[in-house]
CSV table of C-alpha atoms and ligand atoms in Angstrom, one decimal:
chain,number,residue,atom,x,y,z
R,113,MET,CA,8.9,-3.1,-30.0
R,114,MET,CA,8.7,-2.6,-26.2
R,115,ALA,CA,11.7,-0.3,-26.3
R,116,THR,CA,10.3,1.7,-29.2
R,117,LYS,CA,7.0,1.9,-27.4
R,118,SER,CA,8.5,3.2,-24.2
R,119,VAL,CA,10.5,5.8,-26.1
R,120,LEU,CA,7.4,6.9,-27.8
R,121,LEU,CA,5.5,7.0,-24.5
R,122,LEU,CA,8.2,9.2,-23.1
R,123,LEU,CA,8.0,11.6,-26.0
R,124,LEU,CA,4.2,11.5,-25.7
R,125,CYS,CA,4.2,12.2,-22.0
R,126,LEU,CA,6.6,15.1,-22.2
R,127,ASN,CA,5.6,16.2,-25.6
R,128,VAL,CA,9.3,16.5,-26.4
R,129,VAL,CA,9.8,17.4,-30.0
R,130,LEU,CA,13.5,18.0,-30.0
R,131,PHE,CA,14.3,15.0,-32.2
R,132,LEU,CA,11.0,14.8,-34.1
R,133,VAL,CA,10.6,18.3,-35.1
R,134,ASN,CA,12.1,17.8,-38.5
R,135,ALA,CA,9.2,15.6,-39.4
R,136,ALA,CA,6.7,18.3,-39.0
R,137,PRO,CA,5.7,20.1,-42.2
R,138,SER,CA,6.3,23.7,-42.3
R,139,THR,CA,3.2,25.7,-41.9
R,140,CYS,CA,4.7,29.2,-41.8
R,141,PRO,CA,3.8,31.8,-42.7
R,142,ALA,CA,0.2,32.2,-41.6
R,143,ASP,CA,0.0,35.0,-44.2
R,144,ASN,CA,-3.7,35.6,-43.8
R,145,LEU,CA,-2.8,37.2,-40.5
R,146,GLY,CA,-0.4,39.6,-42.2
R,147,SER,CA,2.3,38.0,-40.1
R,148,LYS,CA,5.8,37.4,-41.2
R,149,CYS,CA,7.7,34.2,-40.4
R,150,ASP,CA,11.1,33.5,-41.9
R,151,GLU,CA,14.7,32.7,-40.9
R,152,SER,CA,14.7,35.4,-38.3
R,153,ASP,CA,12.6,35.5,-35.1
R,154,ASP,CA,10.9,38.5,-36.4
R,155,TRP,CA,7.2,37.9,-36.2
R,156,LYS,CA,5.1,40.9,-37.0
R,157,GLY,CA,1.7,41.2,-35.3
R,158,GLU,CA,0.1,39.1,-32.7
R,159,PHE,CA,0.5,35.4,-32.2
R,160,PHE,CA,-3.0,35.1,-30.9
R,161,PRO,CA,-5.0,37.6,-32.9
R,162,GLY,CA,-8.7,37.7,-31.9
R,163,ILE,CA,-8.0,36.4,-28.4
R,164,PRO,CA,-8.7,39.2,-25.9
R,165,LYS,CA,-7.2,39.5,-22.4
R,166,ILE,CA,-9.1,36.9,-20.4
R,167,LYS,CA,-11.3,38.4,-17.8
R,168,TYR,CA,-13.6,37.1,-15.0
R,169,GLU,CA,-17.2,37.2,-16.1
R,170,GLY,CA,-18.8,34.9,-13.4
R,171,PRO,CA,-20.5,31.5,-13.5
R,172,THR,CA,-23.4,32.6,-15.8
R,173,THR,CA,-21.3,33.7,-18.7
R,174,ASN,CA,-21.4,31.6,-22.0
R,175,ASN,CA,-18.1,33.1,-23.2
R,176,PRO,CA,-15.5,30.3,-23.4
R,177,LEU,CA,-12.7,33.0,-23.3
R,178,ALA,CA,-13.6,34.2,-19.8
R,179,PHE,CA,-13.2,33.0,-16.3
R,180,LYS,CA,-16.3,31.7,-14.6
R,181,TRP,CA,-14.8,31.0,-11.1
R,182,TYR,CA,-11.3,32.5,-11.1
R,183,ASN,CA,-11.5,36.1,-10.0
R,184,PRO,CA,-7.9,36.9,-9.2
R,185,GLU,CA,-8.4,39.9,-6.9
R,186,GLU,CA,-11.3,38.4,-4.9
R,187,LYS,CA,-10.5,37.4,-1.4
R,188,ILE,CA,-11.2,33.9,-0.2
R,189,LEU,CA,-10.4,33.1,3.5
R,190,GLY,CA,-8.6,36.4,3.8
R,191,LYS,CA,-6.3,35.9,0.8
R,192,LYS,CA,-6.6,37.0,-2.9
R,193,MET,CA,-7.4,34.1,-5.2
R,194,LYS,CA,-4.3,34.8,-7.3
R,195,ASP,CA,-2.2,34.5,-4.2
R,196,TRP,CA,-3.7,31.1,-3.3
R,197,MET,CA,-3.3,29.8,-6.8
R,198,ARG,CA,0.0,31.2,-8.3
R,199,PHE,CA,-0.8,29.7,-11.7
R,200,SER,CA,2.0,29.0,-14.1
R,201,VAL,CA,2.2,28.1,-17.8
R,202,ALA,CA,4.4,25.1,-18.7
R,203,PHE,CA,6.4,26.0,-21.7
R,204,TRP,CA,7.0,22.4,-22.8
R,205,HIS,CA,3.4,21.3,-23.1
R,206,THR,CA,2.0,24.6,-24.4
R,207,PHE,CA,4.8,25.5,-26.8
R,208,ARG,CA,6.5,22.2,-27.6
R,209,GLY,CA,3.5,19.9,-27.5
R,210,THR,CA,2.8,18.2,-30.8
R,211,GLY,CA,-0.2,16.0,-30.1
R,212,GLY,CA,1.8,12.9,-31.2
R,213,ASP,CA,1.0,9.7,-29.5
R,214,PRO,CA,2.5,6.1,-29.6
R,215,PHE,CA,0.5,5.4,-32.7
R,216,GLY,CA,-0.1,8.7,-34.3
R,217,ALA,CA,1.9,11.6,-35.8
R,218,PRO,CA,1.8,15.1,-34.5
R,219,THR,CA,-1.5,17.0,-35.0
R,220,LYS,CA,-0.6,20.5,-33.9
R,221,PHE,CA,1.2,22.9,-36.2
R,222,TRP,CA,0.9,26.3,-34.7
R,223,PRO,CA,1.0,29.1,-37.2
R,224,TRP,CA,4.3,30.5,-35.8
R,225,GLU,CA,6.2,27.2,-36.1
R,226,ASP,CA,8.4,26.8,-39.1
R,227,GLY,CA,9.1,23.1,-38.6
R,228,THR,CA,12.7,23.7,-37.4
R,229,ASN,CA,14.4,23.6,-34.0
R,230,SER,CA,16.5,26.7,-34.8
R,231,LEU,CA,17.5,29.4,-32.5
R,232,ALA,CA,15.4,31.9,-34.4
R,233,MET,CA,12.4,29.6,-33.9
R,234,ALA,CA,13.2,29.3,-30.2
R,235,LYS,CA,13.1,33.1,-29.9
R,236,ARG,CA,9.9,33.4,-31.9
R,237,ARG,CA,8.3,30.8,-29.7
R,238,MET,CA,9.4,32.7,-26.6
R,239,ARG,CA,7.6,35.8,-27.9
R,240,ALA,CA,4.5,33.7,-28.3
R,241,ASN,CA,4.9,32.4,-24.8
R,242,PHE,CA,4.8,35.9,-23.3
R,243,GLU,CA,1.9,37.0,-25.3
R,244,PHE,CA,0.0,33.9,-24.1
R,245,ILE,CA,0.9,34.5,-20.5
R,246,GLU,CA,-0.1,38.1,-20.6
R,247,LYS,CA,-3.4,37.4,-22.3
R,248,LEU,CA,-4.2,34.7,-19.8
R,249,GLY,CA,-3.4,37.1,-17.0
R,250,VAL,CA,-0.9,35.0,-15.1
R,251,ASP,CA,2.7,36.0,-14.2
R,252,LEU,CA,4.5,32.7,-13.8
R,253,TRP,CA,6.0,30.2,-16.2
R,254,CYS,CA,8.0,27.0,-16.1
R,255,PHE,CA,10.6,25.5,-18.5
R,256,HIS,CA,13.2,22.9,-19.2
R,257,ASP,CA,16.5,24.3,-20.5
R,258,ARG,CA,16.3,22.2,-23.8
R,259,ASP,CA,12.6,23.2,-24.4
R,260,ILE,CA,13.4,26.8,-24.7
R,261,ALA,CA,16.7,26.6,-26.6
R,262,PRO,CA,18.1,24.1,-29.0
R,263,GLU,CA,20.8,21.7,-27.9
R,264,GLY,CA,24.1,22.6,-29.7
R,265,LYS,CA,26.9,20.3,-30.9
R,266,THR,CA,28.8,20.9,-27.7
R,267,LEU,CA,27.9,21.8,-24.2
R,268,GLU,CA,29.4,25.3,-24.8
R,269,GLU,CA,27.2,25.8,-27.8
R,270,SER,CA,24.1,24.6,-25.9
R,271,ASN,CA,24.9,27.0,-23.1
R,272,LYS,CA,25.4,29.8,-25.7
R,273,ASN,CA,22.0,29.0,-27.3
R,274,LEU,CA,20.4,29.0,-23.9
R,275,ASP,CA,22.0,32.3,-22.9
R,276,GLU,CA,20.6,34.0,-26.1
R,277,VAL,CA,17.0,32.8,-25.5
R,278,VAL,CA,17.2,33.5,-21.8
R,279,ALA,CA,18.3,37.1,-22.5
R,280,LEU,CA,15.3,37.6,-24.7
R,281,ALA,CA,13.0,35.9,-22.1
R,282,LYS,CA,14.4,38.3,-19.4
R,283,GLU,CA,13.6,41.3,-21.7
R,284,LEU,CA,10.1,40.0,-22.4
R,285,GLN,CA,9.3,39.1,-18.8
R,286,GLY,CA,9.5,42.8,-17.8
R,287,THR,CA,9.1,43.4,-14.1
R,288,LYS,CA,5.9,41.4,-13.4
R,289,ILE,CA,6.6,37.9,-14.9
R,290,HIS,CA,9.1,35.4,-13.7
R,291,PRO,CA,9.6,31.6,-13.6
R,292,LEU,CA,7.8,29.6,-10.9
R,293,TRP,CA,10.5,27.0,-11.6
R,294,GLY,CA,13.1,25.9,-14.0
R,295,THR,CA,14.7,22.5,-14.6
R,296,ALA,CA,17.1,20.7,-16.8
R,297,GLN,CA,16.0,18.2,-19.4
R,298,LEU,CA,18.2,15.2,-18.7
R,299,PHE,CA,16.3,12.5,-20.5
R,300,VAL,CA,15.7,12.9,-24.2
R,301,HIS,CA,19.3,12.8,-25.5
R,302,PRO,CA,20.7,9.2,-26.0
R,303,ARG,CA,23.6,10.1,-23.6
R,304,PHE,CA,21.0,9.7,-20.8
R,305,MET,CA,20.1,6.2,-21.7
R,306,HIS,CA,21.3,4.9,-18.4
R,307,GLY,CA,20.1,7.9,-16.5
R,308,ALA,CA,21.7,11.2,-15.5
R,309,ALA,CA,23.0,11.4,-11.9
R,310,THR,CA,22.3,7.7,-11.7
R,311,SER,CA,24.1,6.8,-14.9
R,312,SER,CA,26.8,4.1,-14.7
R,313,GLU,CA,29.0,6.4,-16.8
R,314,LEU,CA,31.1,9.0,-15.0
R,315,GLY,CA,31.1,11.3,-18.1
R,316,VAL,CA,27.3,11.4,-18.0
R,317,TYR,CA,27.3,12.2,-14.3
R,318,ALA,CA,29.6,15.1,-14.9
R,319,TYR,CA,27.7,16.3,-18.0
R,320,SER,CA,24.5,16.2,-16.0
R,321,ALA,CA,26.1,18.3,-13.2
R,322,ALA,CA,27.2,20.9,-15.8
R,323,GLN,CA,23.8,21.0,-17.3
R,324,VAL,CA,22.0,21.4,-13.9
R,325,LYS,CA,24.6,24.0,-12.9
R,326,LYS,CA,23.7,26.1,-15.9
R,327,ALA,CA,20.0,25.5,-15.6
R,328,MET,CA,20.1,26.7,-12.0
R,329,GLU,CA,22.1,29.8,-13.1
R,330,VAL,CA,19.5,30.8,-15.7
R,331,THR,CA,16.6,30.1,-13.4
R,332,HIS,CA,18.2,32.4,-10.8
R,333,TYR,CA,18.9,35.0,-13.5
R,334,LEU,CA,15.3,35.0,-14.6
R,335,GLY,CA,14.1,35.5,-11.0
R,336,GLY,CA,12.8,31.9,-10.7
R,337,GLU,CA,11.4,31.0,-7.3
R,338,ASN,CA,12.1,27.2,-7.4
R,339,TYR,CA,14.2,24.7,-9.1
R,340,VAL,CA,12.8,21.2,-9.9
R,341,PHE,CA,14.5,17.7,-10.1
R,342,TRP,CA,12.4,15.1,-11.8
R,343,GLY,CA,13.5,11.5,-11.9
R,344,GLY,CA,13.3,11.0,-15.6
R,345,ARG,CA,15.8,8.3,-16.5
R,346,GLU,CA,17.3,8.3,-13.0
R,347,GLY,CA,16.2,4.7,-12.4
R,348,TYR,CA,17.0,1.2,-13.2
R,349,GLN,CA,15.6,-1.3,-15.7
R,350,THR,CA,16.3,-4.4,-13.5
R,351,LEU,CA,18.4,-5.1,-10.5
R,352,LEU,CA,20.2,-7.9,-12.3
R,353,ASN,CA,22.8,-5.6,-13.9
R,354,THR,CA,22.3,-2.6,-11.6
R,355,ASP,CA,23.9,-1.5,-8.4
R,356,MET,CA,21.0,0.2,-6.8
R,357,GLY,CA,22.8,1.2,-3.7
R,358,ARG,CA,25.6,2.8,-5.7
R,359,GLU,CA,23.1,4.7,-7.9
R,360,LEU,CA,21.2,6.1,-4.9
R,361,ASP,CA,24.5,7.2,-3.3
R,362,HIS,CA,25.5,8.9,-6.5
R,363,LEU,CA,22.2,10.6,-6.7
R,364,ALA,CA,22.4,11.8,-3.1
R,365,ARG,CA,25.9,13.3,-3.8
R,366,PHE,CA,24.5,15.0,-6.9
R,367,LEU,CA,21.6,16.6,-5.0
R,368,GLU,CA,24.0,17.6,-2.2
R,369,ALA,CA,26.2,19.4,-4.8
R,370,ALA,CA,23.2,21.1,-6.2
R,371,ALA,CA,22.2,22.4,-2.8
R,372,THR,CA,25.7,23.7,-2.2
R,373,TYR,CA,25.8,25.4,-5.6
R,374,LYS,CA,22.5,27.0,-5.0
R,375,LYS,CA,23.9,28.7,-1.9
R,376,LYS,CA,27.1,29.6,-3.7
R,377,ILE,CA,25.2,31.6,-6.4
R,378,GLY,CA,22.9,33.2,-3.9
R,379,PHE,CA,19.8,31.5,-5.3
R,380,ASN,CA,17.2,31.5,-2.6
R,381,GLY,CA,14.7,29.4,-4.4
R,382,THR,CA,13.4,26.1,-3.1
R,383,LEU,CA,14.8,22.9,-4.5
R,384,LEU,CA,12.0,20.5,-5.4
R,385,ILE,CA,11.9,16.8,-6.2
R,386,GLU,CA,8.9,15.6,-8.3
R,387,PRO,CA,7.9,12.1,-7.4
R,388,LYS,CA,6.9,9.8,-10.2
R,389,PRO,CA,6.6,6.0,-10.2
R,390,GLN,CA,7.1,5.1,-13.8
R,391,GLU,CA,8.1,6.3,-17.2
R,392,PRO,CA,10.4,5.8,-18.7
R,393,THR,CA,12.1,3.5,-16.2
R,394,LYS,CA,11.3,2.2,-12.8
R,395,HIS,CA,12.8,4.6,-10.3
R,396,GLN,CA,12.1,3.5,-6.8
R,397,TYR,CA,13.7,6.4,-5.0
R,398,ASP,CA,11.0,8.8,-6.1
R,399,TRP,CA,8.0,6.4,-6.5
R,400,ASP,CA,5.7,8.6,-4.4
R,401,ALA,CA,5.9,11.3,-1.7
R,402,ALA,CA,6.6,8.8,1.1
R,403,THR,CA,9.4,7.0,-0.8
R,404,THR,CA,11.0,10.3,-1.8
R,405,ALA,CA,10.8,11.6,1.8
R,406,ASN,CA,12.5,8.5,3.0
R,407,PHE,CA,15.3,8.9,0.4
R,408,LEU,CA,15.8,12.5,1.5
R,409,ARG,CA,15.8,11.6,5.2
R,410,LYS,CA,18.3,8.7,4.8
R,411,TYR,CA,20.8,10.9,2.9
R,412,GLY,CA,20.4,13.9,5.2
R,413,LEU,CA,18.8,16.1,2.5
R,414,ILE,CA,15.4,16.5,4.1
R,415,ASP,CA,16.0,20.2,5.0
R,416,GLU,CA,17.3,21.2,1.6
R,417,PHE,CA,14.5,19.8,-0.6
R,418,LYS,CA,10.7,19.9,-0.8
R,419,LEU,CA,8.3,18.1,-3.1
R,420,ASN,CA,6.5,19.0,-6.3
R,421,ILE,CA,3.4,16.8,-6.3
R,422,GLU,CA,1.9,16.0,-9.6
R,423,CYS,CA,-1.6,14.7,-9.6
R,424,ASN,CA,-1.2,12.4,-12.6
R,425,HIS,CA,2.0,10.9,-11.0
R,426,ALA,CA,-0.1,10.3,-7.8
R,427,THR,CA,-2.5,8.2,-9.9
R,428,LEU,CA,0.3,6.3,-11.5
R,429,SER,CA,1.7,5.4,-8.0
R,430,GLY,CA,-1.7,4.1,-7.0
R,431,HIS,CA,-2.6,7.1,-4.7
R,432,SER,CA,-5.1,9.9,-5.0
R,433,CYS,CA,-3.6,13.4,-5.5
R,434,HIS,CA,-5.0,14.3,-2.1
R,435,HIS,CA,-3.2,11.4,-0.4
R,436,GLU,CA,0.2,12.6,-1.9
R,437,LEU,CA,-0.5,16.2,-1.0
R,438,GLU,CA,-1.3,15.2,2.6
R,439,THR,CA,1.8,12.9,2.9
R,440,ALA,CA,4.0,15.8,1.6
R,441,ARG,CA,2.3,18.3,3.9
R,442,LEU,CA,2.5,16.2,7.0
R,443,ASN,CA,6.2,15.8,6.4
R,444,GLY,CA,6.6,19.5,6.0
R,445,LEU,CA,7.5,19.0,2.3
R,446,LEU,CA,4.7,20.4,0.3
R,447,GLY,CA,6.4,22.9,-2.0
R,448,ASN,CA,4.5,23.0,-5.4
R,449,ILE,CA,1.8,21.3,-7.4
R,450,ASP,CA,2.0,20.2,-11.0
R,451,ALA,CA,-1.6,20.7,-11.7
R,452,ASN,CA,-2.9,18.0,-14.0
R,453,THR,CA,-4.9,14.8,-13.9
R,454,GLY,CA,-4.8,11.3,-15.4
R,455,ASP,CA,-7.3,9.4,-17.4
R,456,PRO,CA,-8.7,6.5,-15.4
R,457,GLN,CA,-8.8,4.3,-18.4
R,458,VAL,CA,-5.3,5.1,-19.8
R,459,GLY,CA,-2.3,3.8,-17.9
R,460,TRP,CA,0.3,6.5,-18.6
R,461,ASP,CA,1.0,10.1,-17.7
R,462,THR,CA,-1.7,11.7,-20.0
R,463,ASP,CA,-1.1,15.1,-18.3
R,464,GLN,CA,-4.6,16.3,-18.8
R,465,PHE,CA,-5.9,19.6,-17.4
R,466,LEU,CA,-7.6,18.9,-14.1
R,467,THR,CA,-11.3,19.5,-14.5
R,468,ASP,CA,-12.9,17.3,-11.9
R,469,VAL,CA,-14.3,19.7,-9.2
R,470,ALA,CA,-14.5,17.1,-6.5
R,471,GLU,CA,-10.7,16.4,-7.0
R,472,SER,CA,-9.8,20.0,-7.1
R,473,THR,CA,-11.8,20.6,-3.9
R,474,MET,CA,-9.7,17.9,-2.1
R,475,VAL,CA,-6.5,19.4,-3.6
R,476,MET,CA,-7.5,22.9,-2.3
R,477,LEU,CA,-8.3,21.5,1.2
R,478,SER,CA,-4.7,20.4,1.4
R,479,VAL,CA,-3.4,23.7,0.0
R,480,ILE,CA,-5.4,25.7,2.5
R,481,ARG,CA,-4.2,23.5,5.4
R,482,ASN,CA,-0.7,24.2,4.1
R,483,GLY,CA,-1.3,27.9,4.3
R,484,GLY,CA,-0.9,28.2,0.5
R,485,LEU,CA,2.0,27.1,-1.6
R,486,ALA,CA,4.3,30.2,-2.0
R,487,PRO,CA,7.0,30.3,-3.1
R,488,GLY,CA,5.5,27.4,-5.0
R,489,GLY,CA,2.3,27.4,-7.0
R,490,PHE,CA,0.3,25.5,-9.5
R,491,ASN,CA,2.2,24.7,-12.6
R,492,PHE,CA,0.0,23.5,-15.5
R,493,ASP,CA,2.0,20.5,-16.4
R,494,ALA,CA,-0.9,19.7,-18.8
R,495,LYS,CA,-1.5,19.5,-22.5
R,496,LEU,CA,-4.2,19.6,-25.0
R,497,ARG,CA,-5.5,16.2,-26.2
R,498,ARG,CA,-4.5,15.0,-29.6
R,499,GLU,CA,-7.8,16.1,-31.2
R,500,SER,CA,-7.7,19.7,-30.0
R,501,THR,CA,-5.8,21.6,-32.7
R,502,ASP,CA,-7.0,25.3,-32.7
R,503,VAL,CA,-4.8,28.0,-31.2
R,504,GLU,CA,-7.8,29.1,-29.0
R,505,ASP,CA,-7.9,25.5,-27.5
R,506,LEU,CA,-4.7,26.5,-25.7
R,507,PHE,CA,-6.6,29.2,-23.9
R,508,ILE,CA,-9.7,27.2,-23.3
R,509,ALA,CA,-7.7,24.4,-21.7
R,510,HIS,CA,-5.9,26.8,-19.3
R,511,ILE,CA,-9.1,28.7,-18.5
R,512,THR,CA,-10.9,25.4,-17.6
R,513,GLY,CA,-8.0,24.3,-15.5
R,514,MET,CA,-7.8,27.6,-13.6
R,515,ASP,CA,-11.6,27.6,-13.1
R,516,ALA,CA,-11.6,24.1,-11.8
R,517,LEU,CA,-9.1,24.9,-9.2
R,518,ALA,CA,-10.7,28.2,-8.4
R,519,ARG,CA,-14.0,26.4,-7.9
R,520,GLY,CA,-12.2,23.9,-5.7
R,521,LEU,CA,-10.9,26.8,-3.6
R,522,ARG,CA,-14.4,28.2,-3.2
R,523,ASN,CA,-15.8,24.8,-2.3
R,524,ALA,CA,-13.0,24.1,0.2
R,525,ALA,CA,-13.6,27.5,1.8
R,526,LYS,CA,-17.3,26.8,2.0
R,527,LEU,CA,-16.6,23.5,3.8
R,528,ILE,CA,-14.2,25.1,6.2
R,529,GLU,CA,-16.5,28.0,7.0
R,530,ASP,CA,-19.5,25.7,7.4
R,531,GLY,CA,-17.5,23.7,9.9
R,532,SER,CA,-19.7,20.6,10.0
R,533,LEU,CA,-17.1,18.3,8.3
R,534,ALA,CA,-14.4,19.4,10.8
R,535,GLU,CA,-17.0,18.8,13.6
R,536,LEU,CA,-17.7,15.3,12.3
R,537,VAL,CA,-13.9,14.6,12.3
R,538,ARG,CA,-13.5,16.1,15.8
R,539,LYS,CA,-16.3,13.9,17.2
R,540,ARG,CA,-14.9,10.9,15.6
R,541,TYR,CA,-11.7,11.2,17.7
R,542,GLN,CA,-13.3,12.7,20.8
R,543,SER,CA,-12.6,9.6,22.9
R,544,PHE,CA,-8.9,10.8,22.8
R,545,ASP,CA,-10.0,14.2,24.2
R,546,THR,CA,-9.9,12.8,27.7
R,547,GLU,CA,-7.3,12.4,30.4
R,548,VAL,CA,-6.2,8.9,29.1
R,549,GLY,CA,-6.1,10.2,25.5
R,550,ALA,CA,-4.0,13.1,26.5
R,551,LYS,CA,-1.6,10.7,28.3
R,552,ILE,CA,-1.3,8.6,25.1
R,553,GLU,CA,-0.7,11.7,22.9
R,554,ALA,CA,1.9,13.0,25.3
R,555,GLY,CA,3.7,9.6,25.1
R,556,LYS,CA,3.1,8.9,28.7
R,557,ALA,CA,0.9,5.8,28.5
R,558,ASP,CA,2.8,2.6,28.8
R,559,PHE,CA,1.4,-0.9,28.0
R,560,GLU,CA,0.9,-1.8,31.7
R,561,TYR,CA,-1.2,1.3,32.2
R,562,LEU,CA,-3.2,0.7,29.0
R,563,GLU,CA,-3.8,-3.0,30.0
R,564,LYS,CA,-5.2,-1.8,33.3
R,565,LYS,CA,-7.6,0.6,31.5
R,566,ALA,CA,-8.7,-2.1,29.0
R,567,MET,CA,-9.6,-4.4,31.8
R,568,GLU,CA,-11.4,-1.7,33.8
R,569,TRP,CA,-13.5,-0.6,30.7
R,570,GLY,CA,-14.3,-4.1,29.3
R,571,GLU,CA,-15.3,-4.5,25.6
R,572,PRO,CA,-15.1,-1.1,23.9
R,573,LYS,CA,-18.1,0.4,22.2
R,574,VAL,CA,-17.3,1.4,18.6
R,575,PRO,CA,-19.6,4.1,17.1
R,576,SER,CA,-20.3,4.8,13.4
R,577,ALA,CA,-17.6,6.7,11.6
R,578,LYS,CA,-20.3,8.7,9.7
R,579,GLN,CA,-18.7,8.1,6.3
R,580,GLU,CA,-21.9,8.6,4.4
R,581,LEU,CA,-22.6,11.8,6.3
R,582,ALA,CA,-19.1,13.1,5.5
R,583,GLU,CA,-19.7,12.5,1.8
R,584,MET,CA,-23.1,14.2,2.0
R,585,ILE,CA,-21.5,17.3,3.5
R,586,PHE,CA,-18.7,17.3,1.0
R,587,GLN,CA,-21.1,16.9,-1.9
R,588,SER,CA,-23.4,19.7,-0.8
R,589,ALA,CA,-20.4,22.1,-1.0
R,590,MET,CA,-19.8,21.4,-4.7
M,858,XLS,C1,7.1,14.3,-16.4
M,858,XLS,C2,7.2,15.4,-15.5
M,858,XLS,C3,7.9,16.6,-16.1
M,858,XLS,C4,8.4,17.5,-15.0
M,858,XLS,C5,9.5,18.4,-15.4
M,858,XLS,O1,6.3,13.4,-16.2
M,858,XLS,O2,6.0,15.7,-15.0
M,858,XLS,O3,7.1,17.3,-16.9
M,858,XLS,O4,7.4,18.2,-14.4
M,858,XLS,O5,10.6,17.7,-15.9
M,859,NI,NI1,5.5,17.4,-13.8
M,860,NI,NI1,4.3,14.2,-15.5
């Protein structure tokens, strides 16, 4: 039961349909649209008829298919909103999400789906992806290799399938669109039951290397700006039957080889690791930003990798998203954000669109302090809830997510321009803006010197930290 539940949880969290897809009833063709859907990928007409190109209409509009806060060309703190945000659509949630959960069957049967995992279906879905991206007005997308193309009987066949779909994607991308990042899906297939680079099986390690090699090649070919590694099954169930030290060594060698291969093929993208504490196994090396940074430092990989911080993963590790972003930023490792949020009452990676404006303001304060995210951006690693089943819900979800972050950017800029929060923080530490403080910060104050000062000053006076005032200032910027 537990095992079944965790597998279902994994499928739920990633919305991976590869092995479930046959259960879905065929809903094609949606003939009332005059569209054609058969064995070929030939889909005539629009995938999203009736959905216009989404435009900015401002906060007073009632139109759910318009932006209220995201105005791509508008400058905030000297930079265009679209350059601060760099929004990206996640193929797996948007085009492979089924709405299934641990207790319920899939709920979403998009009109273009024919219930198969065929190559023709993969191509048709890719066409839908680009119509979606264009109508939403973004120019970045993210993918796993196995989401966009079906796994074949052999690695060669899988690579061939991938090449075919990638060739079509390249054509559909045109000159404006490209991947924010690509990655390899090394967790659904049973071969990964002990992990990928951390598997106890040499054959799986080699297979994973071959799959990552290919995924890096296609990401590079499509003009991708980053490449992501996510723990997935790279973890251990218990330490009774596991050699943790050996697994971590293997993983480090694997990542080293990836960094070498990246240079070999002339891929200038950033390599990112996405910390996550749970699901489907326990993987301590990437529990959170600090743990991952320590892993990278210990193995001499700190200069080759950055972090992709996902807000829902932050929640699962017991941190706020802002804490994870600040930890990454202070270590010089903030590379990308998987923009989503968790449900406070549900204990797994629900991957919801982030709609809490206070949270998005905190997120944007970090992004501004980081000077933006480029070549990273905001990937909507987020999905519709089970009960949202209309095609237009896909648009509404993304629009709300984009508006929430745009609003966060506007609020953060207001706070920075107003300056009173920064002033409050400055005052809080002002005792260090003195000769003695400067000595400490320069590493020139030894214990004897500090003891002399402590005796000279007597009992220190400790003023209020003005926490309530800080919250009042923050709230008034919302
Ligand atoms: C899963 C992860 C996954 C990565 C890409 O929890 O968030 O979606 O972003 O493999
Ligand atoms: Ni993610
Ligand atoms: Ni996730």
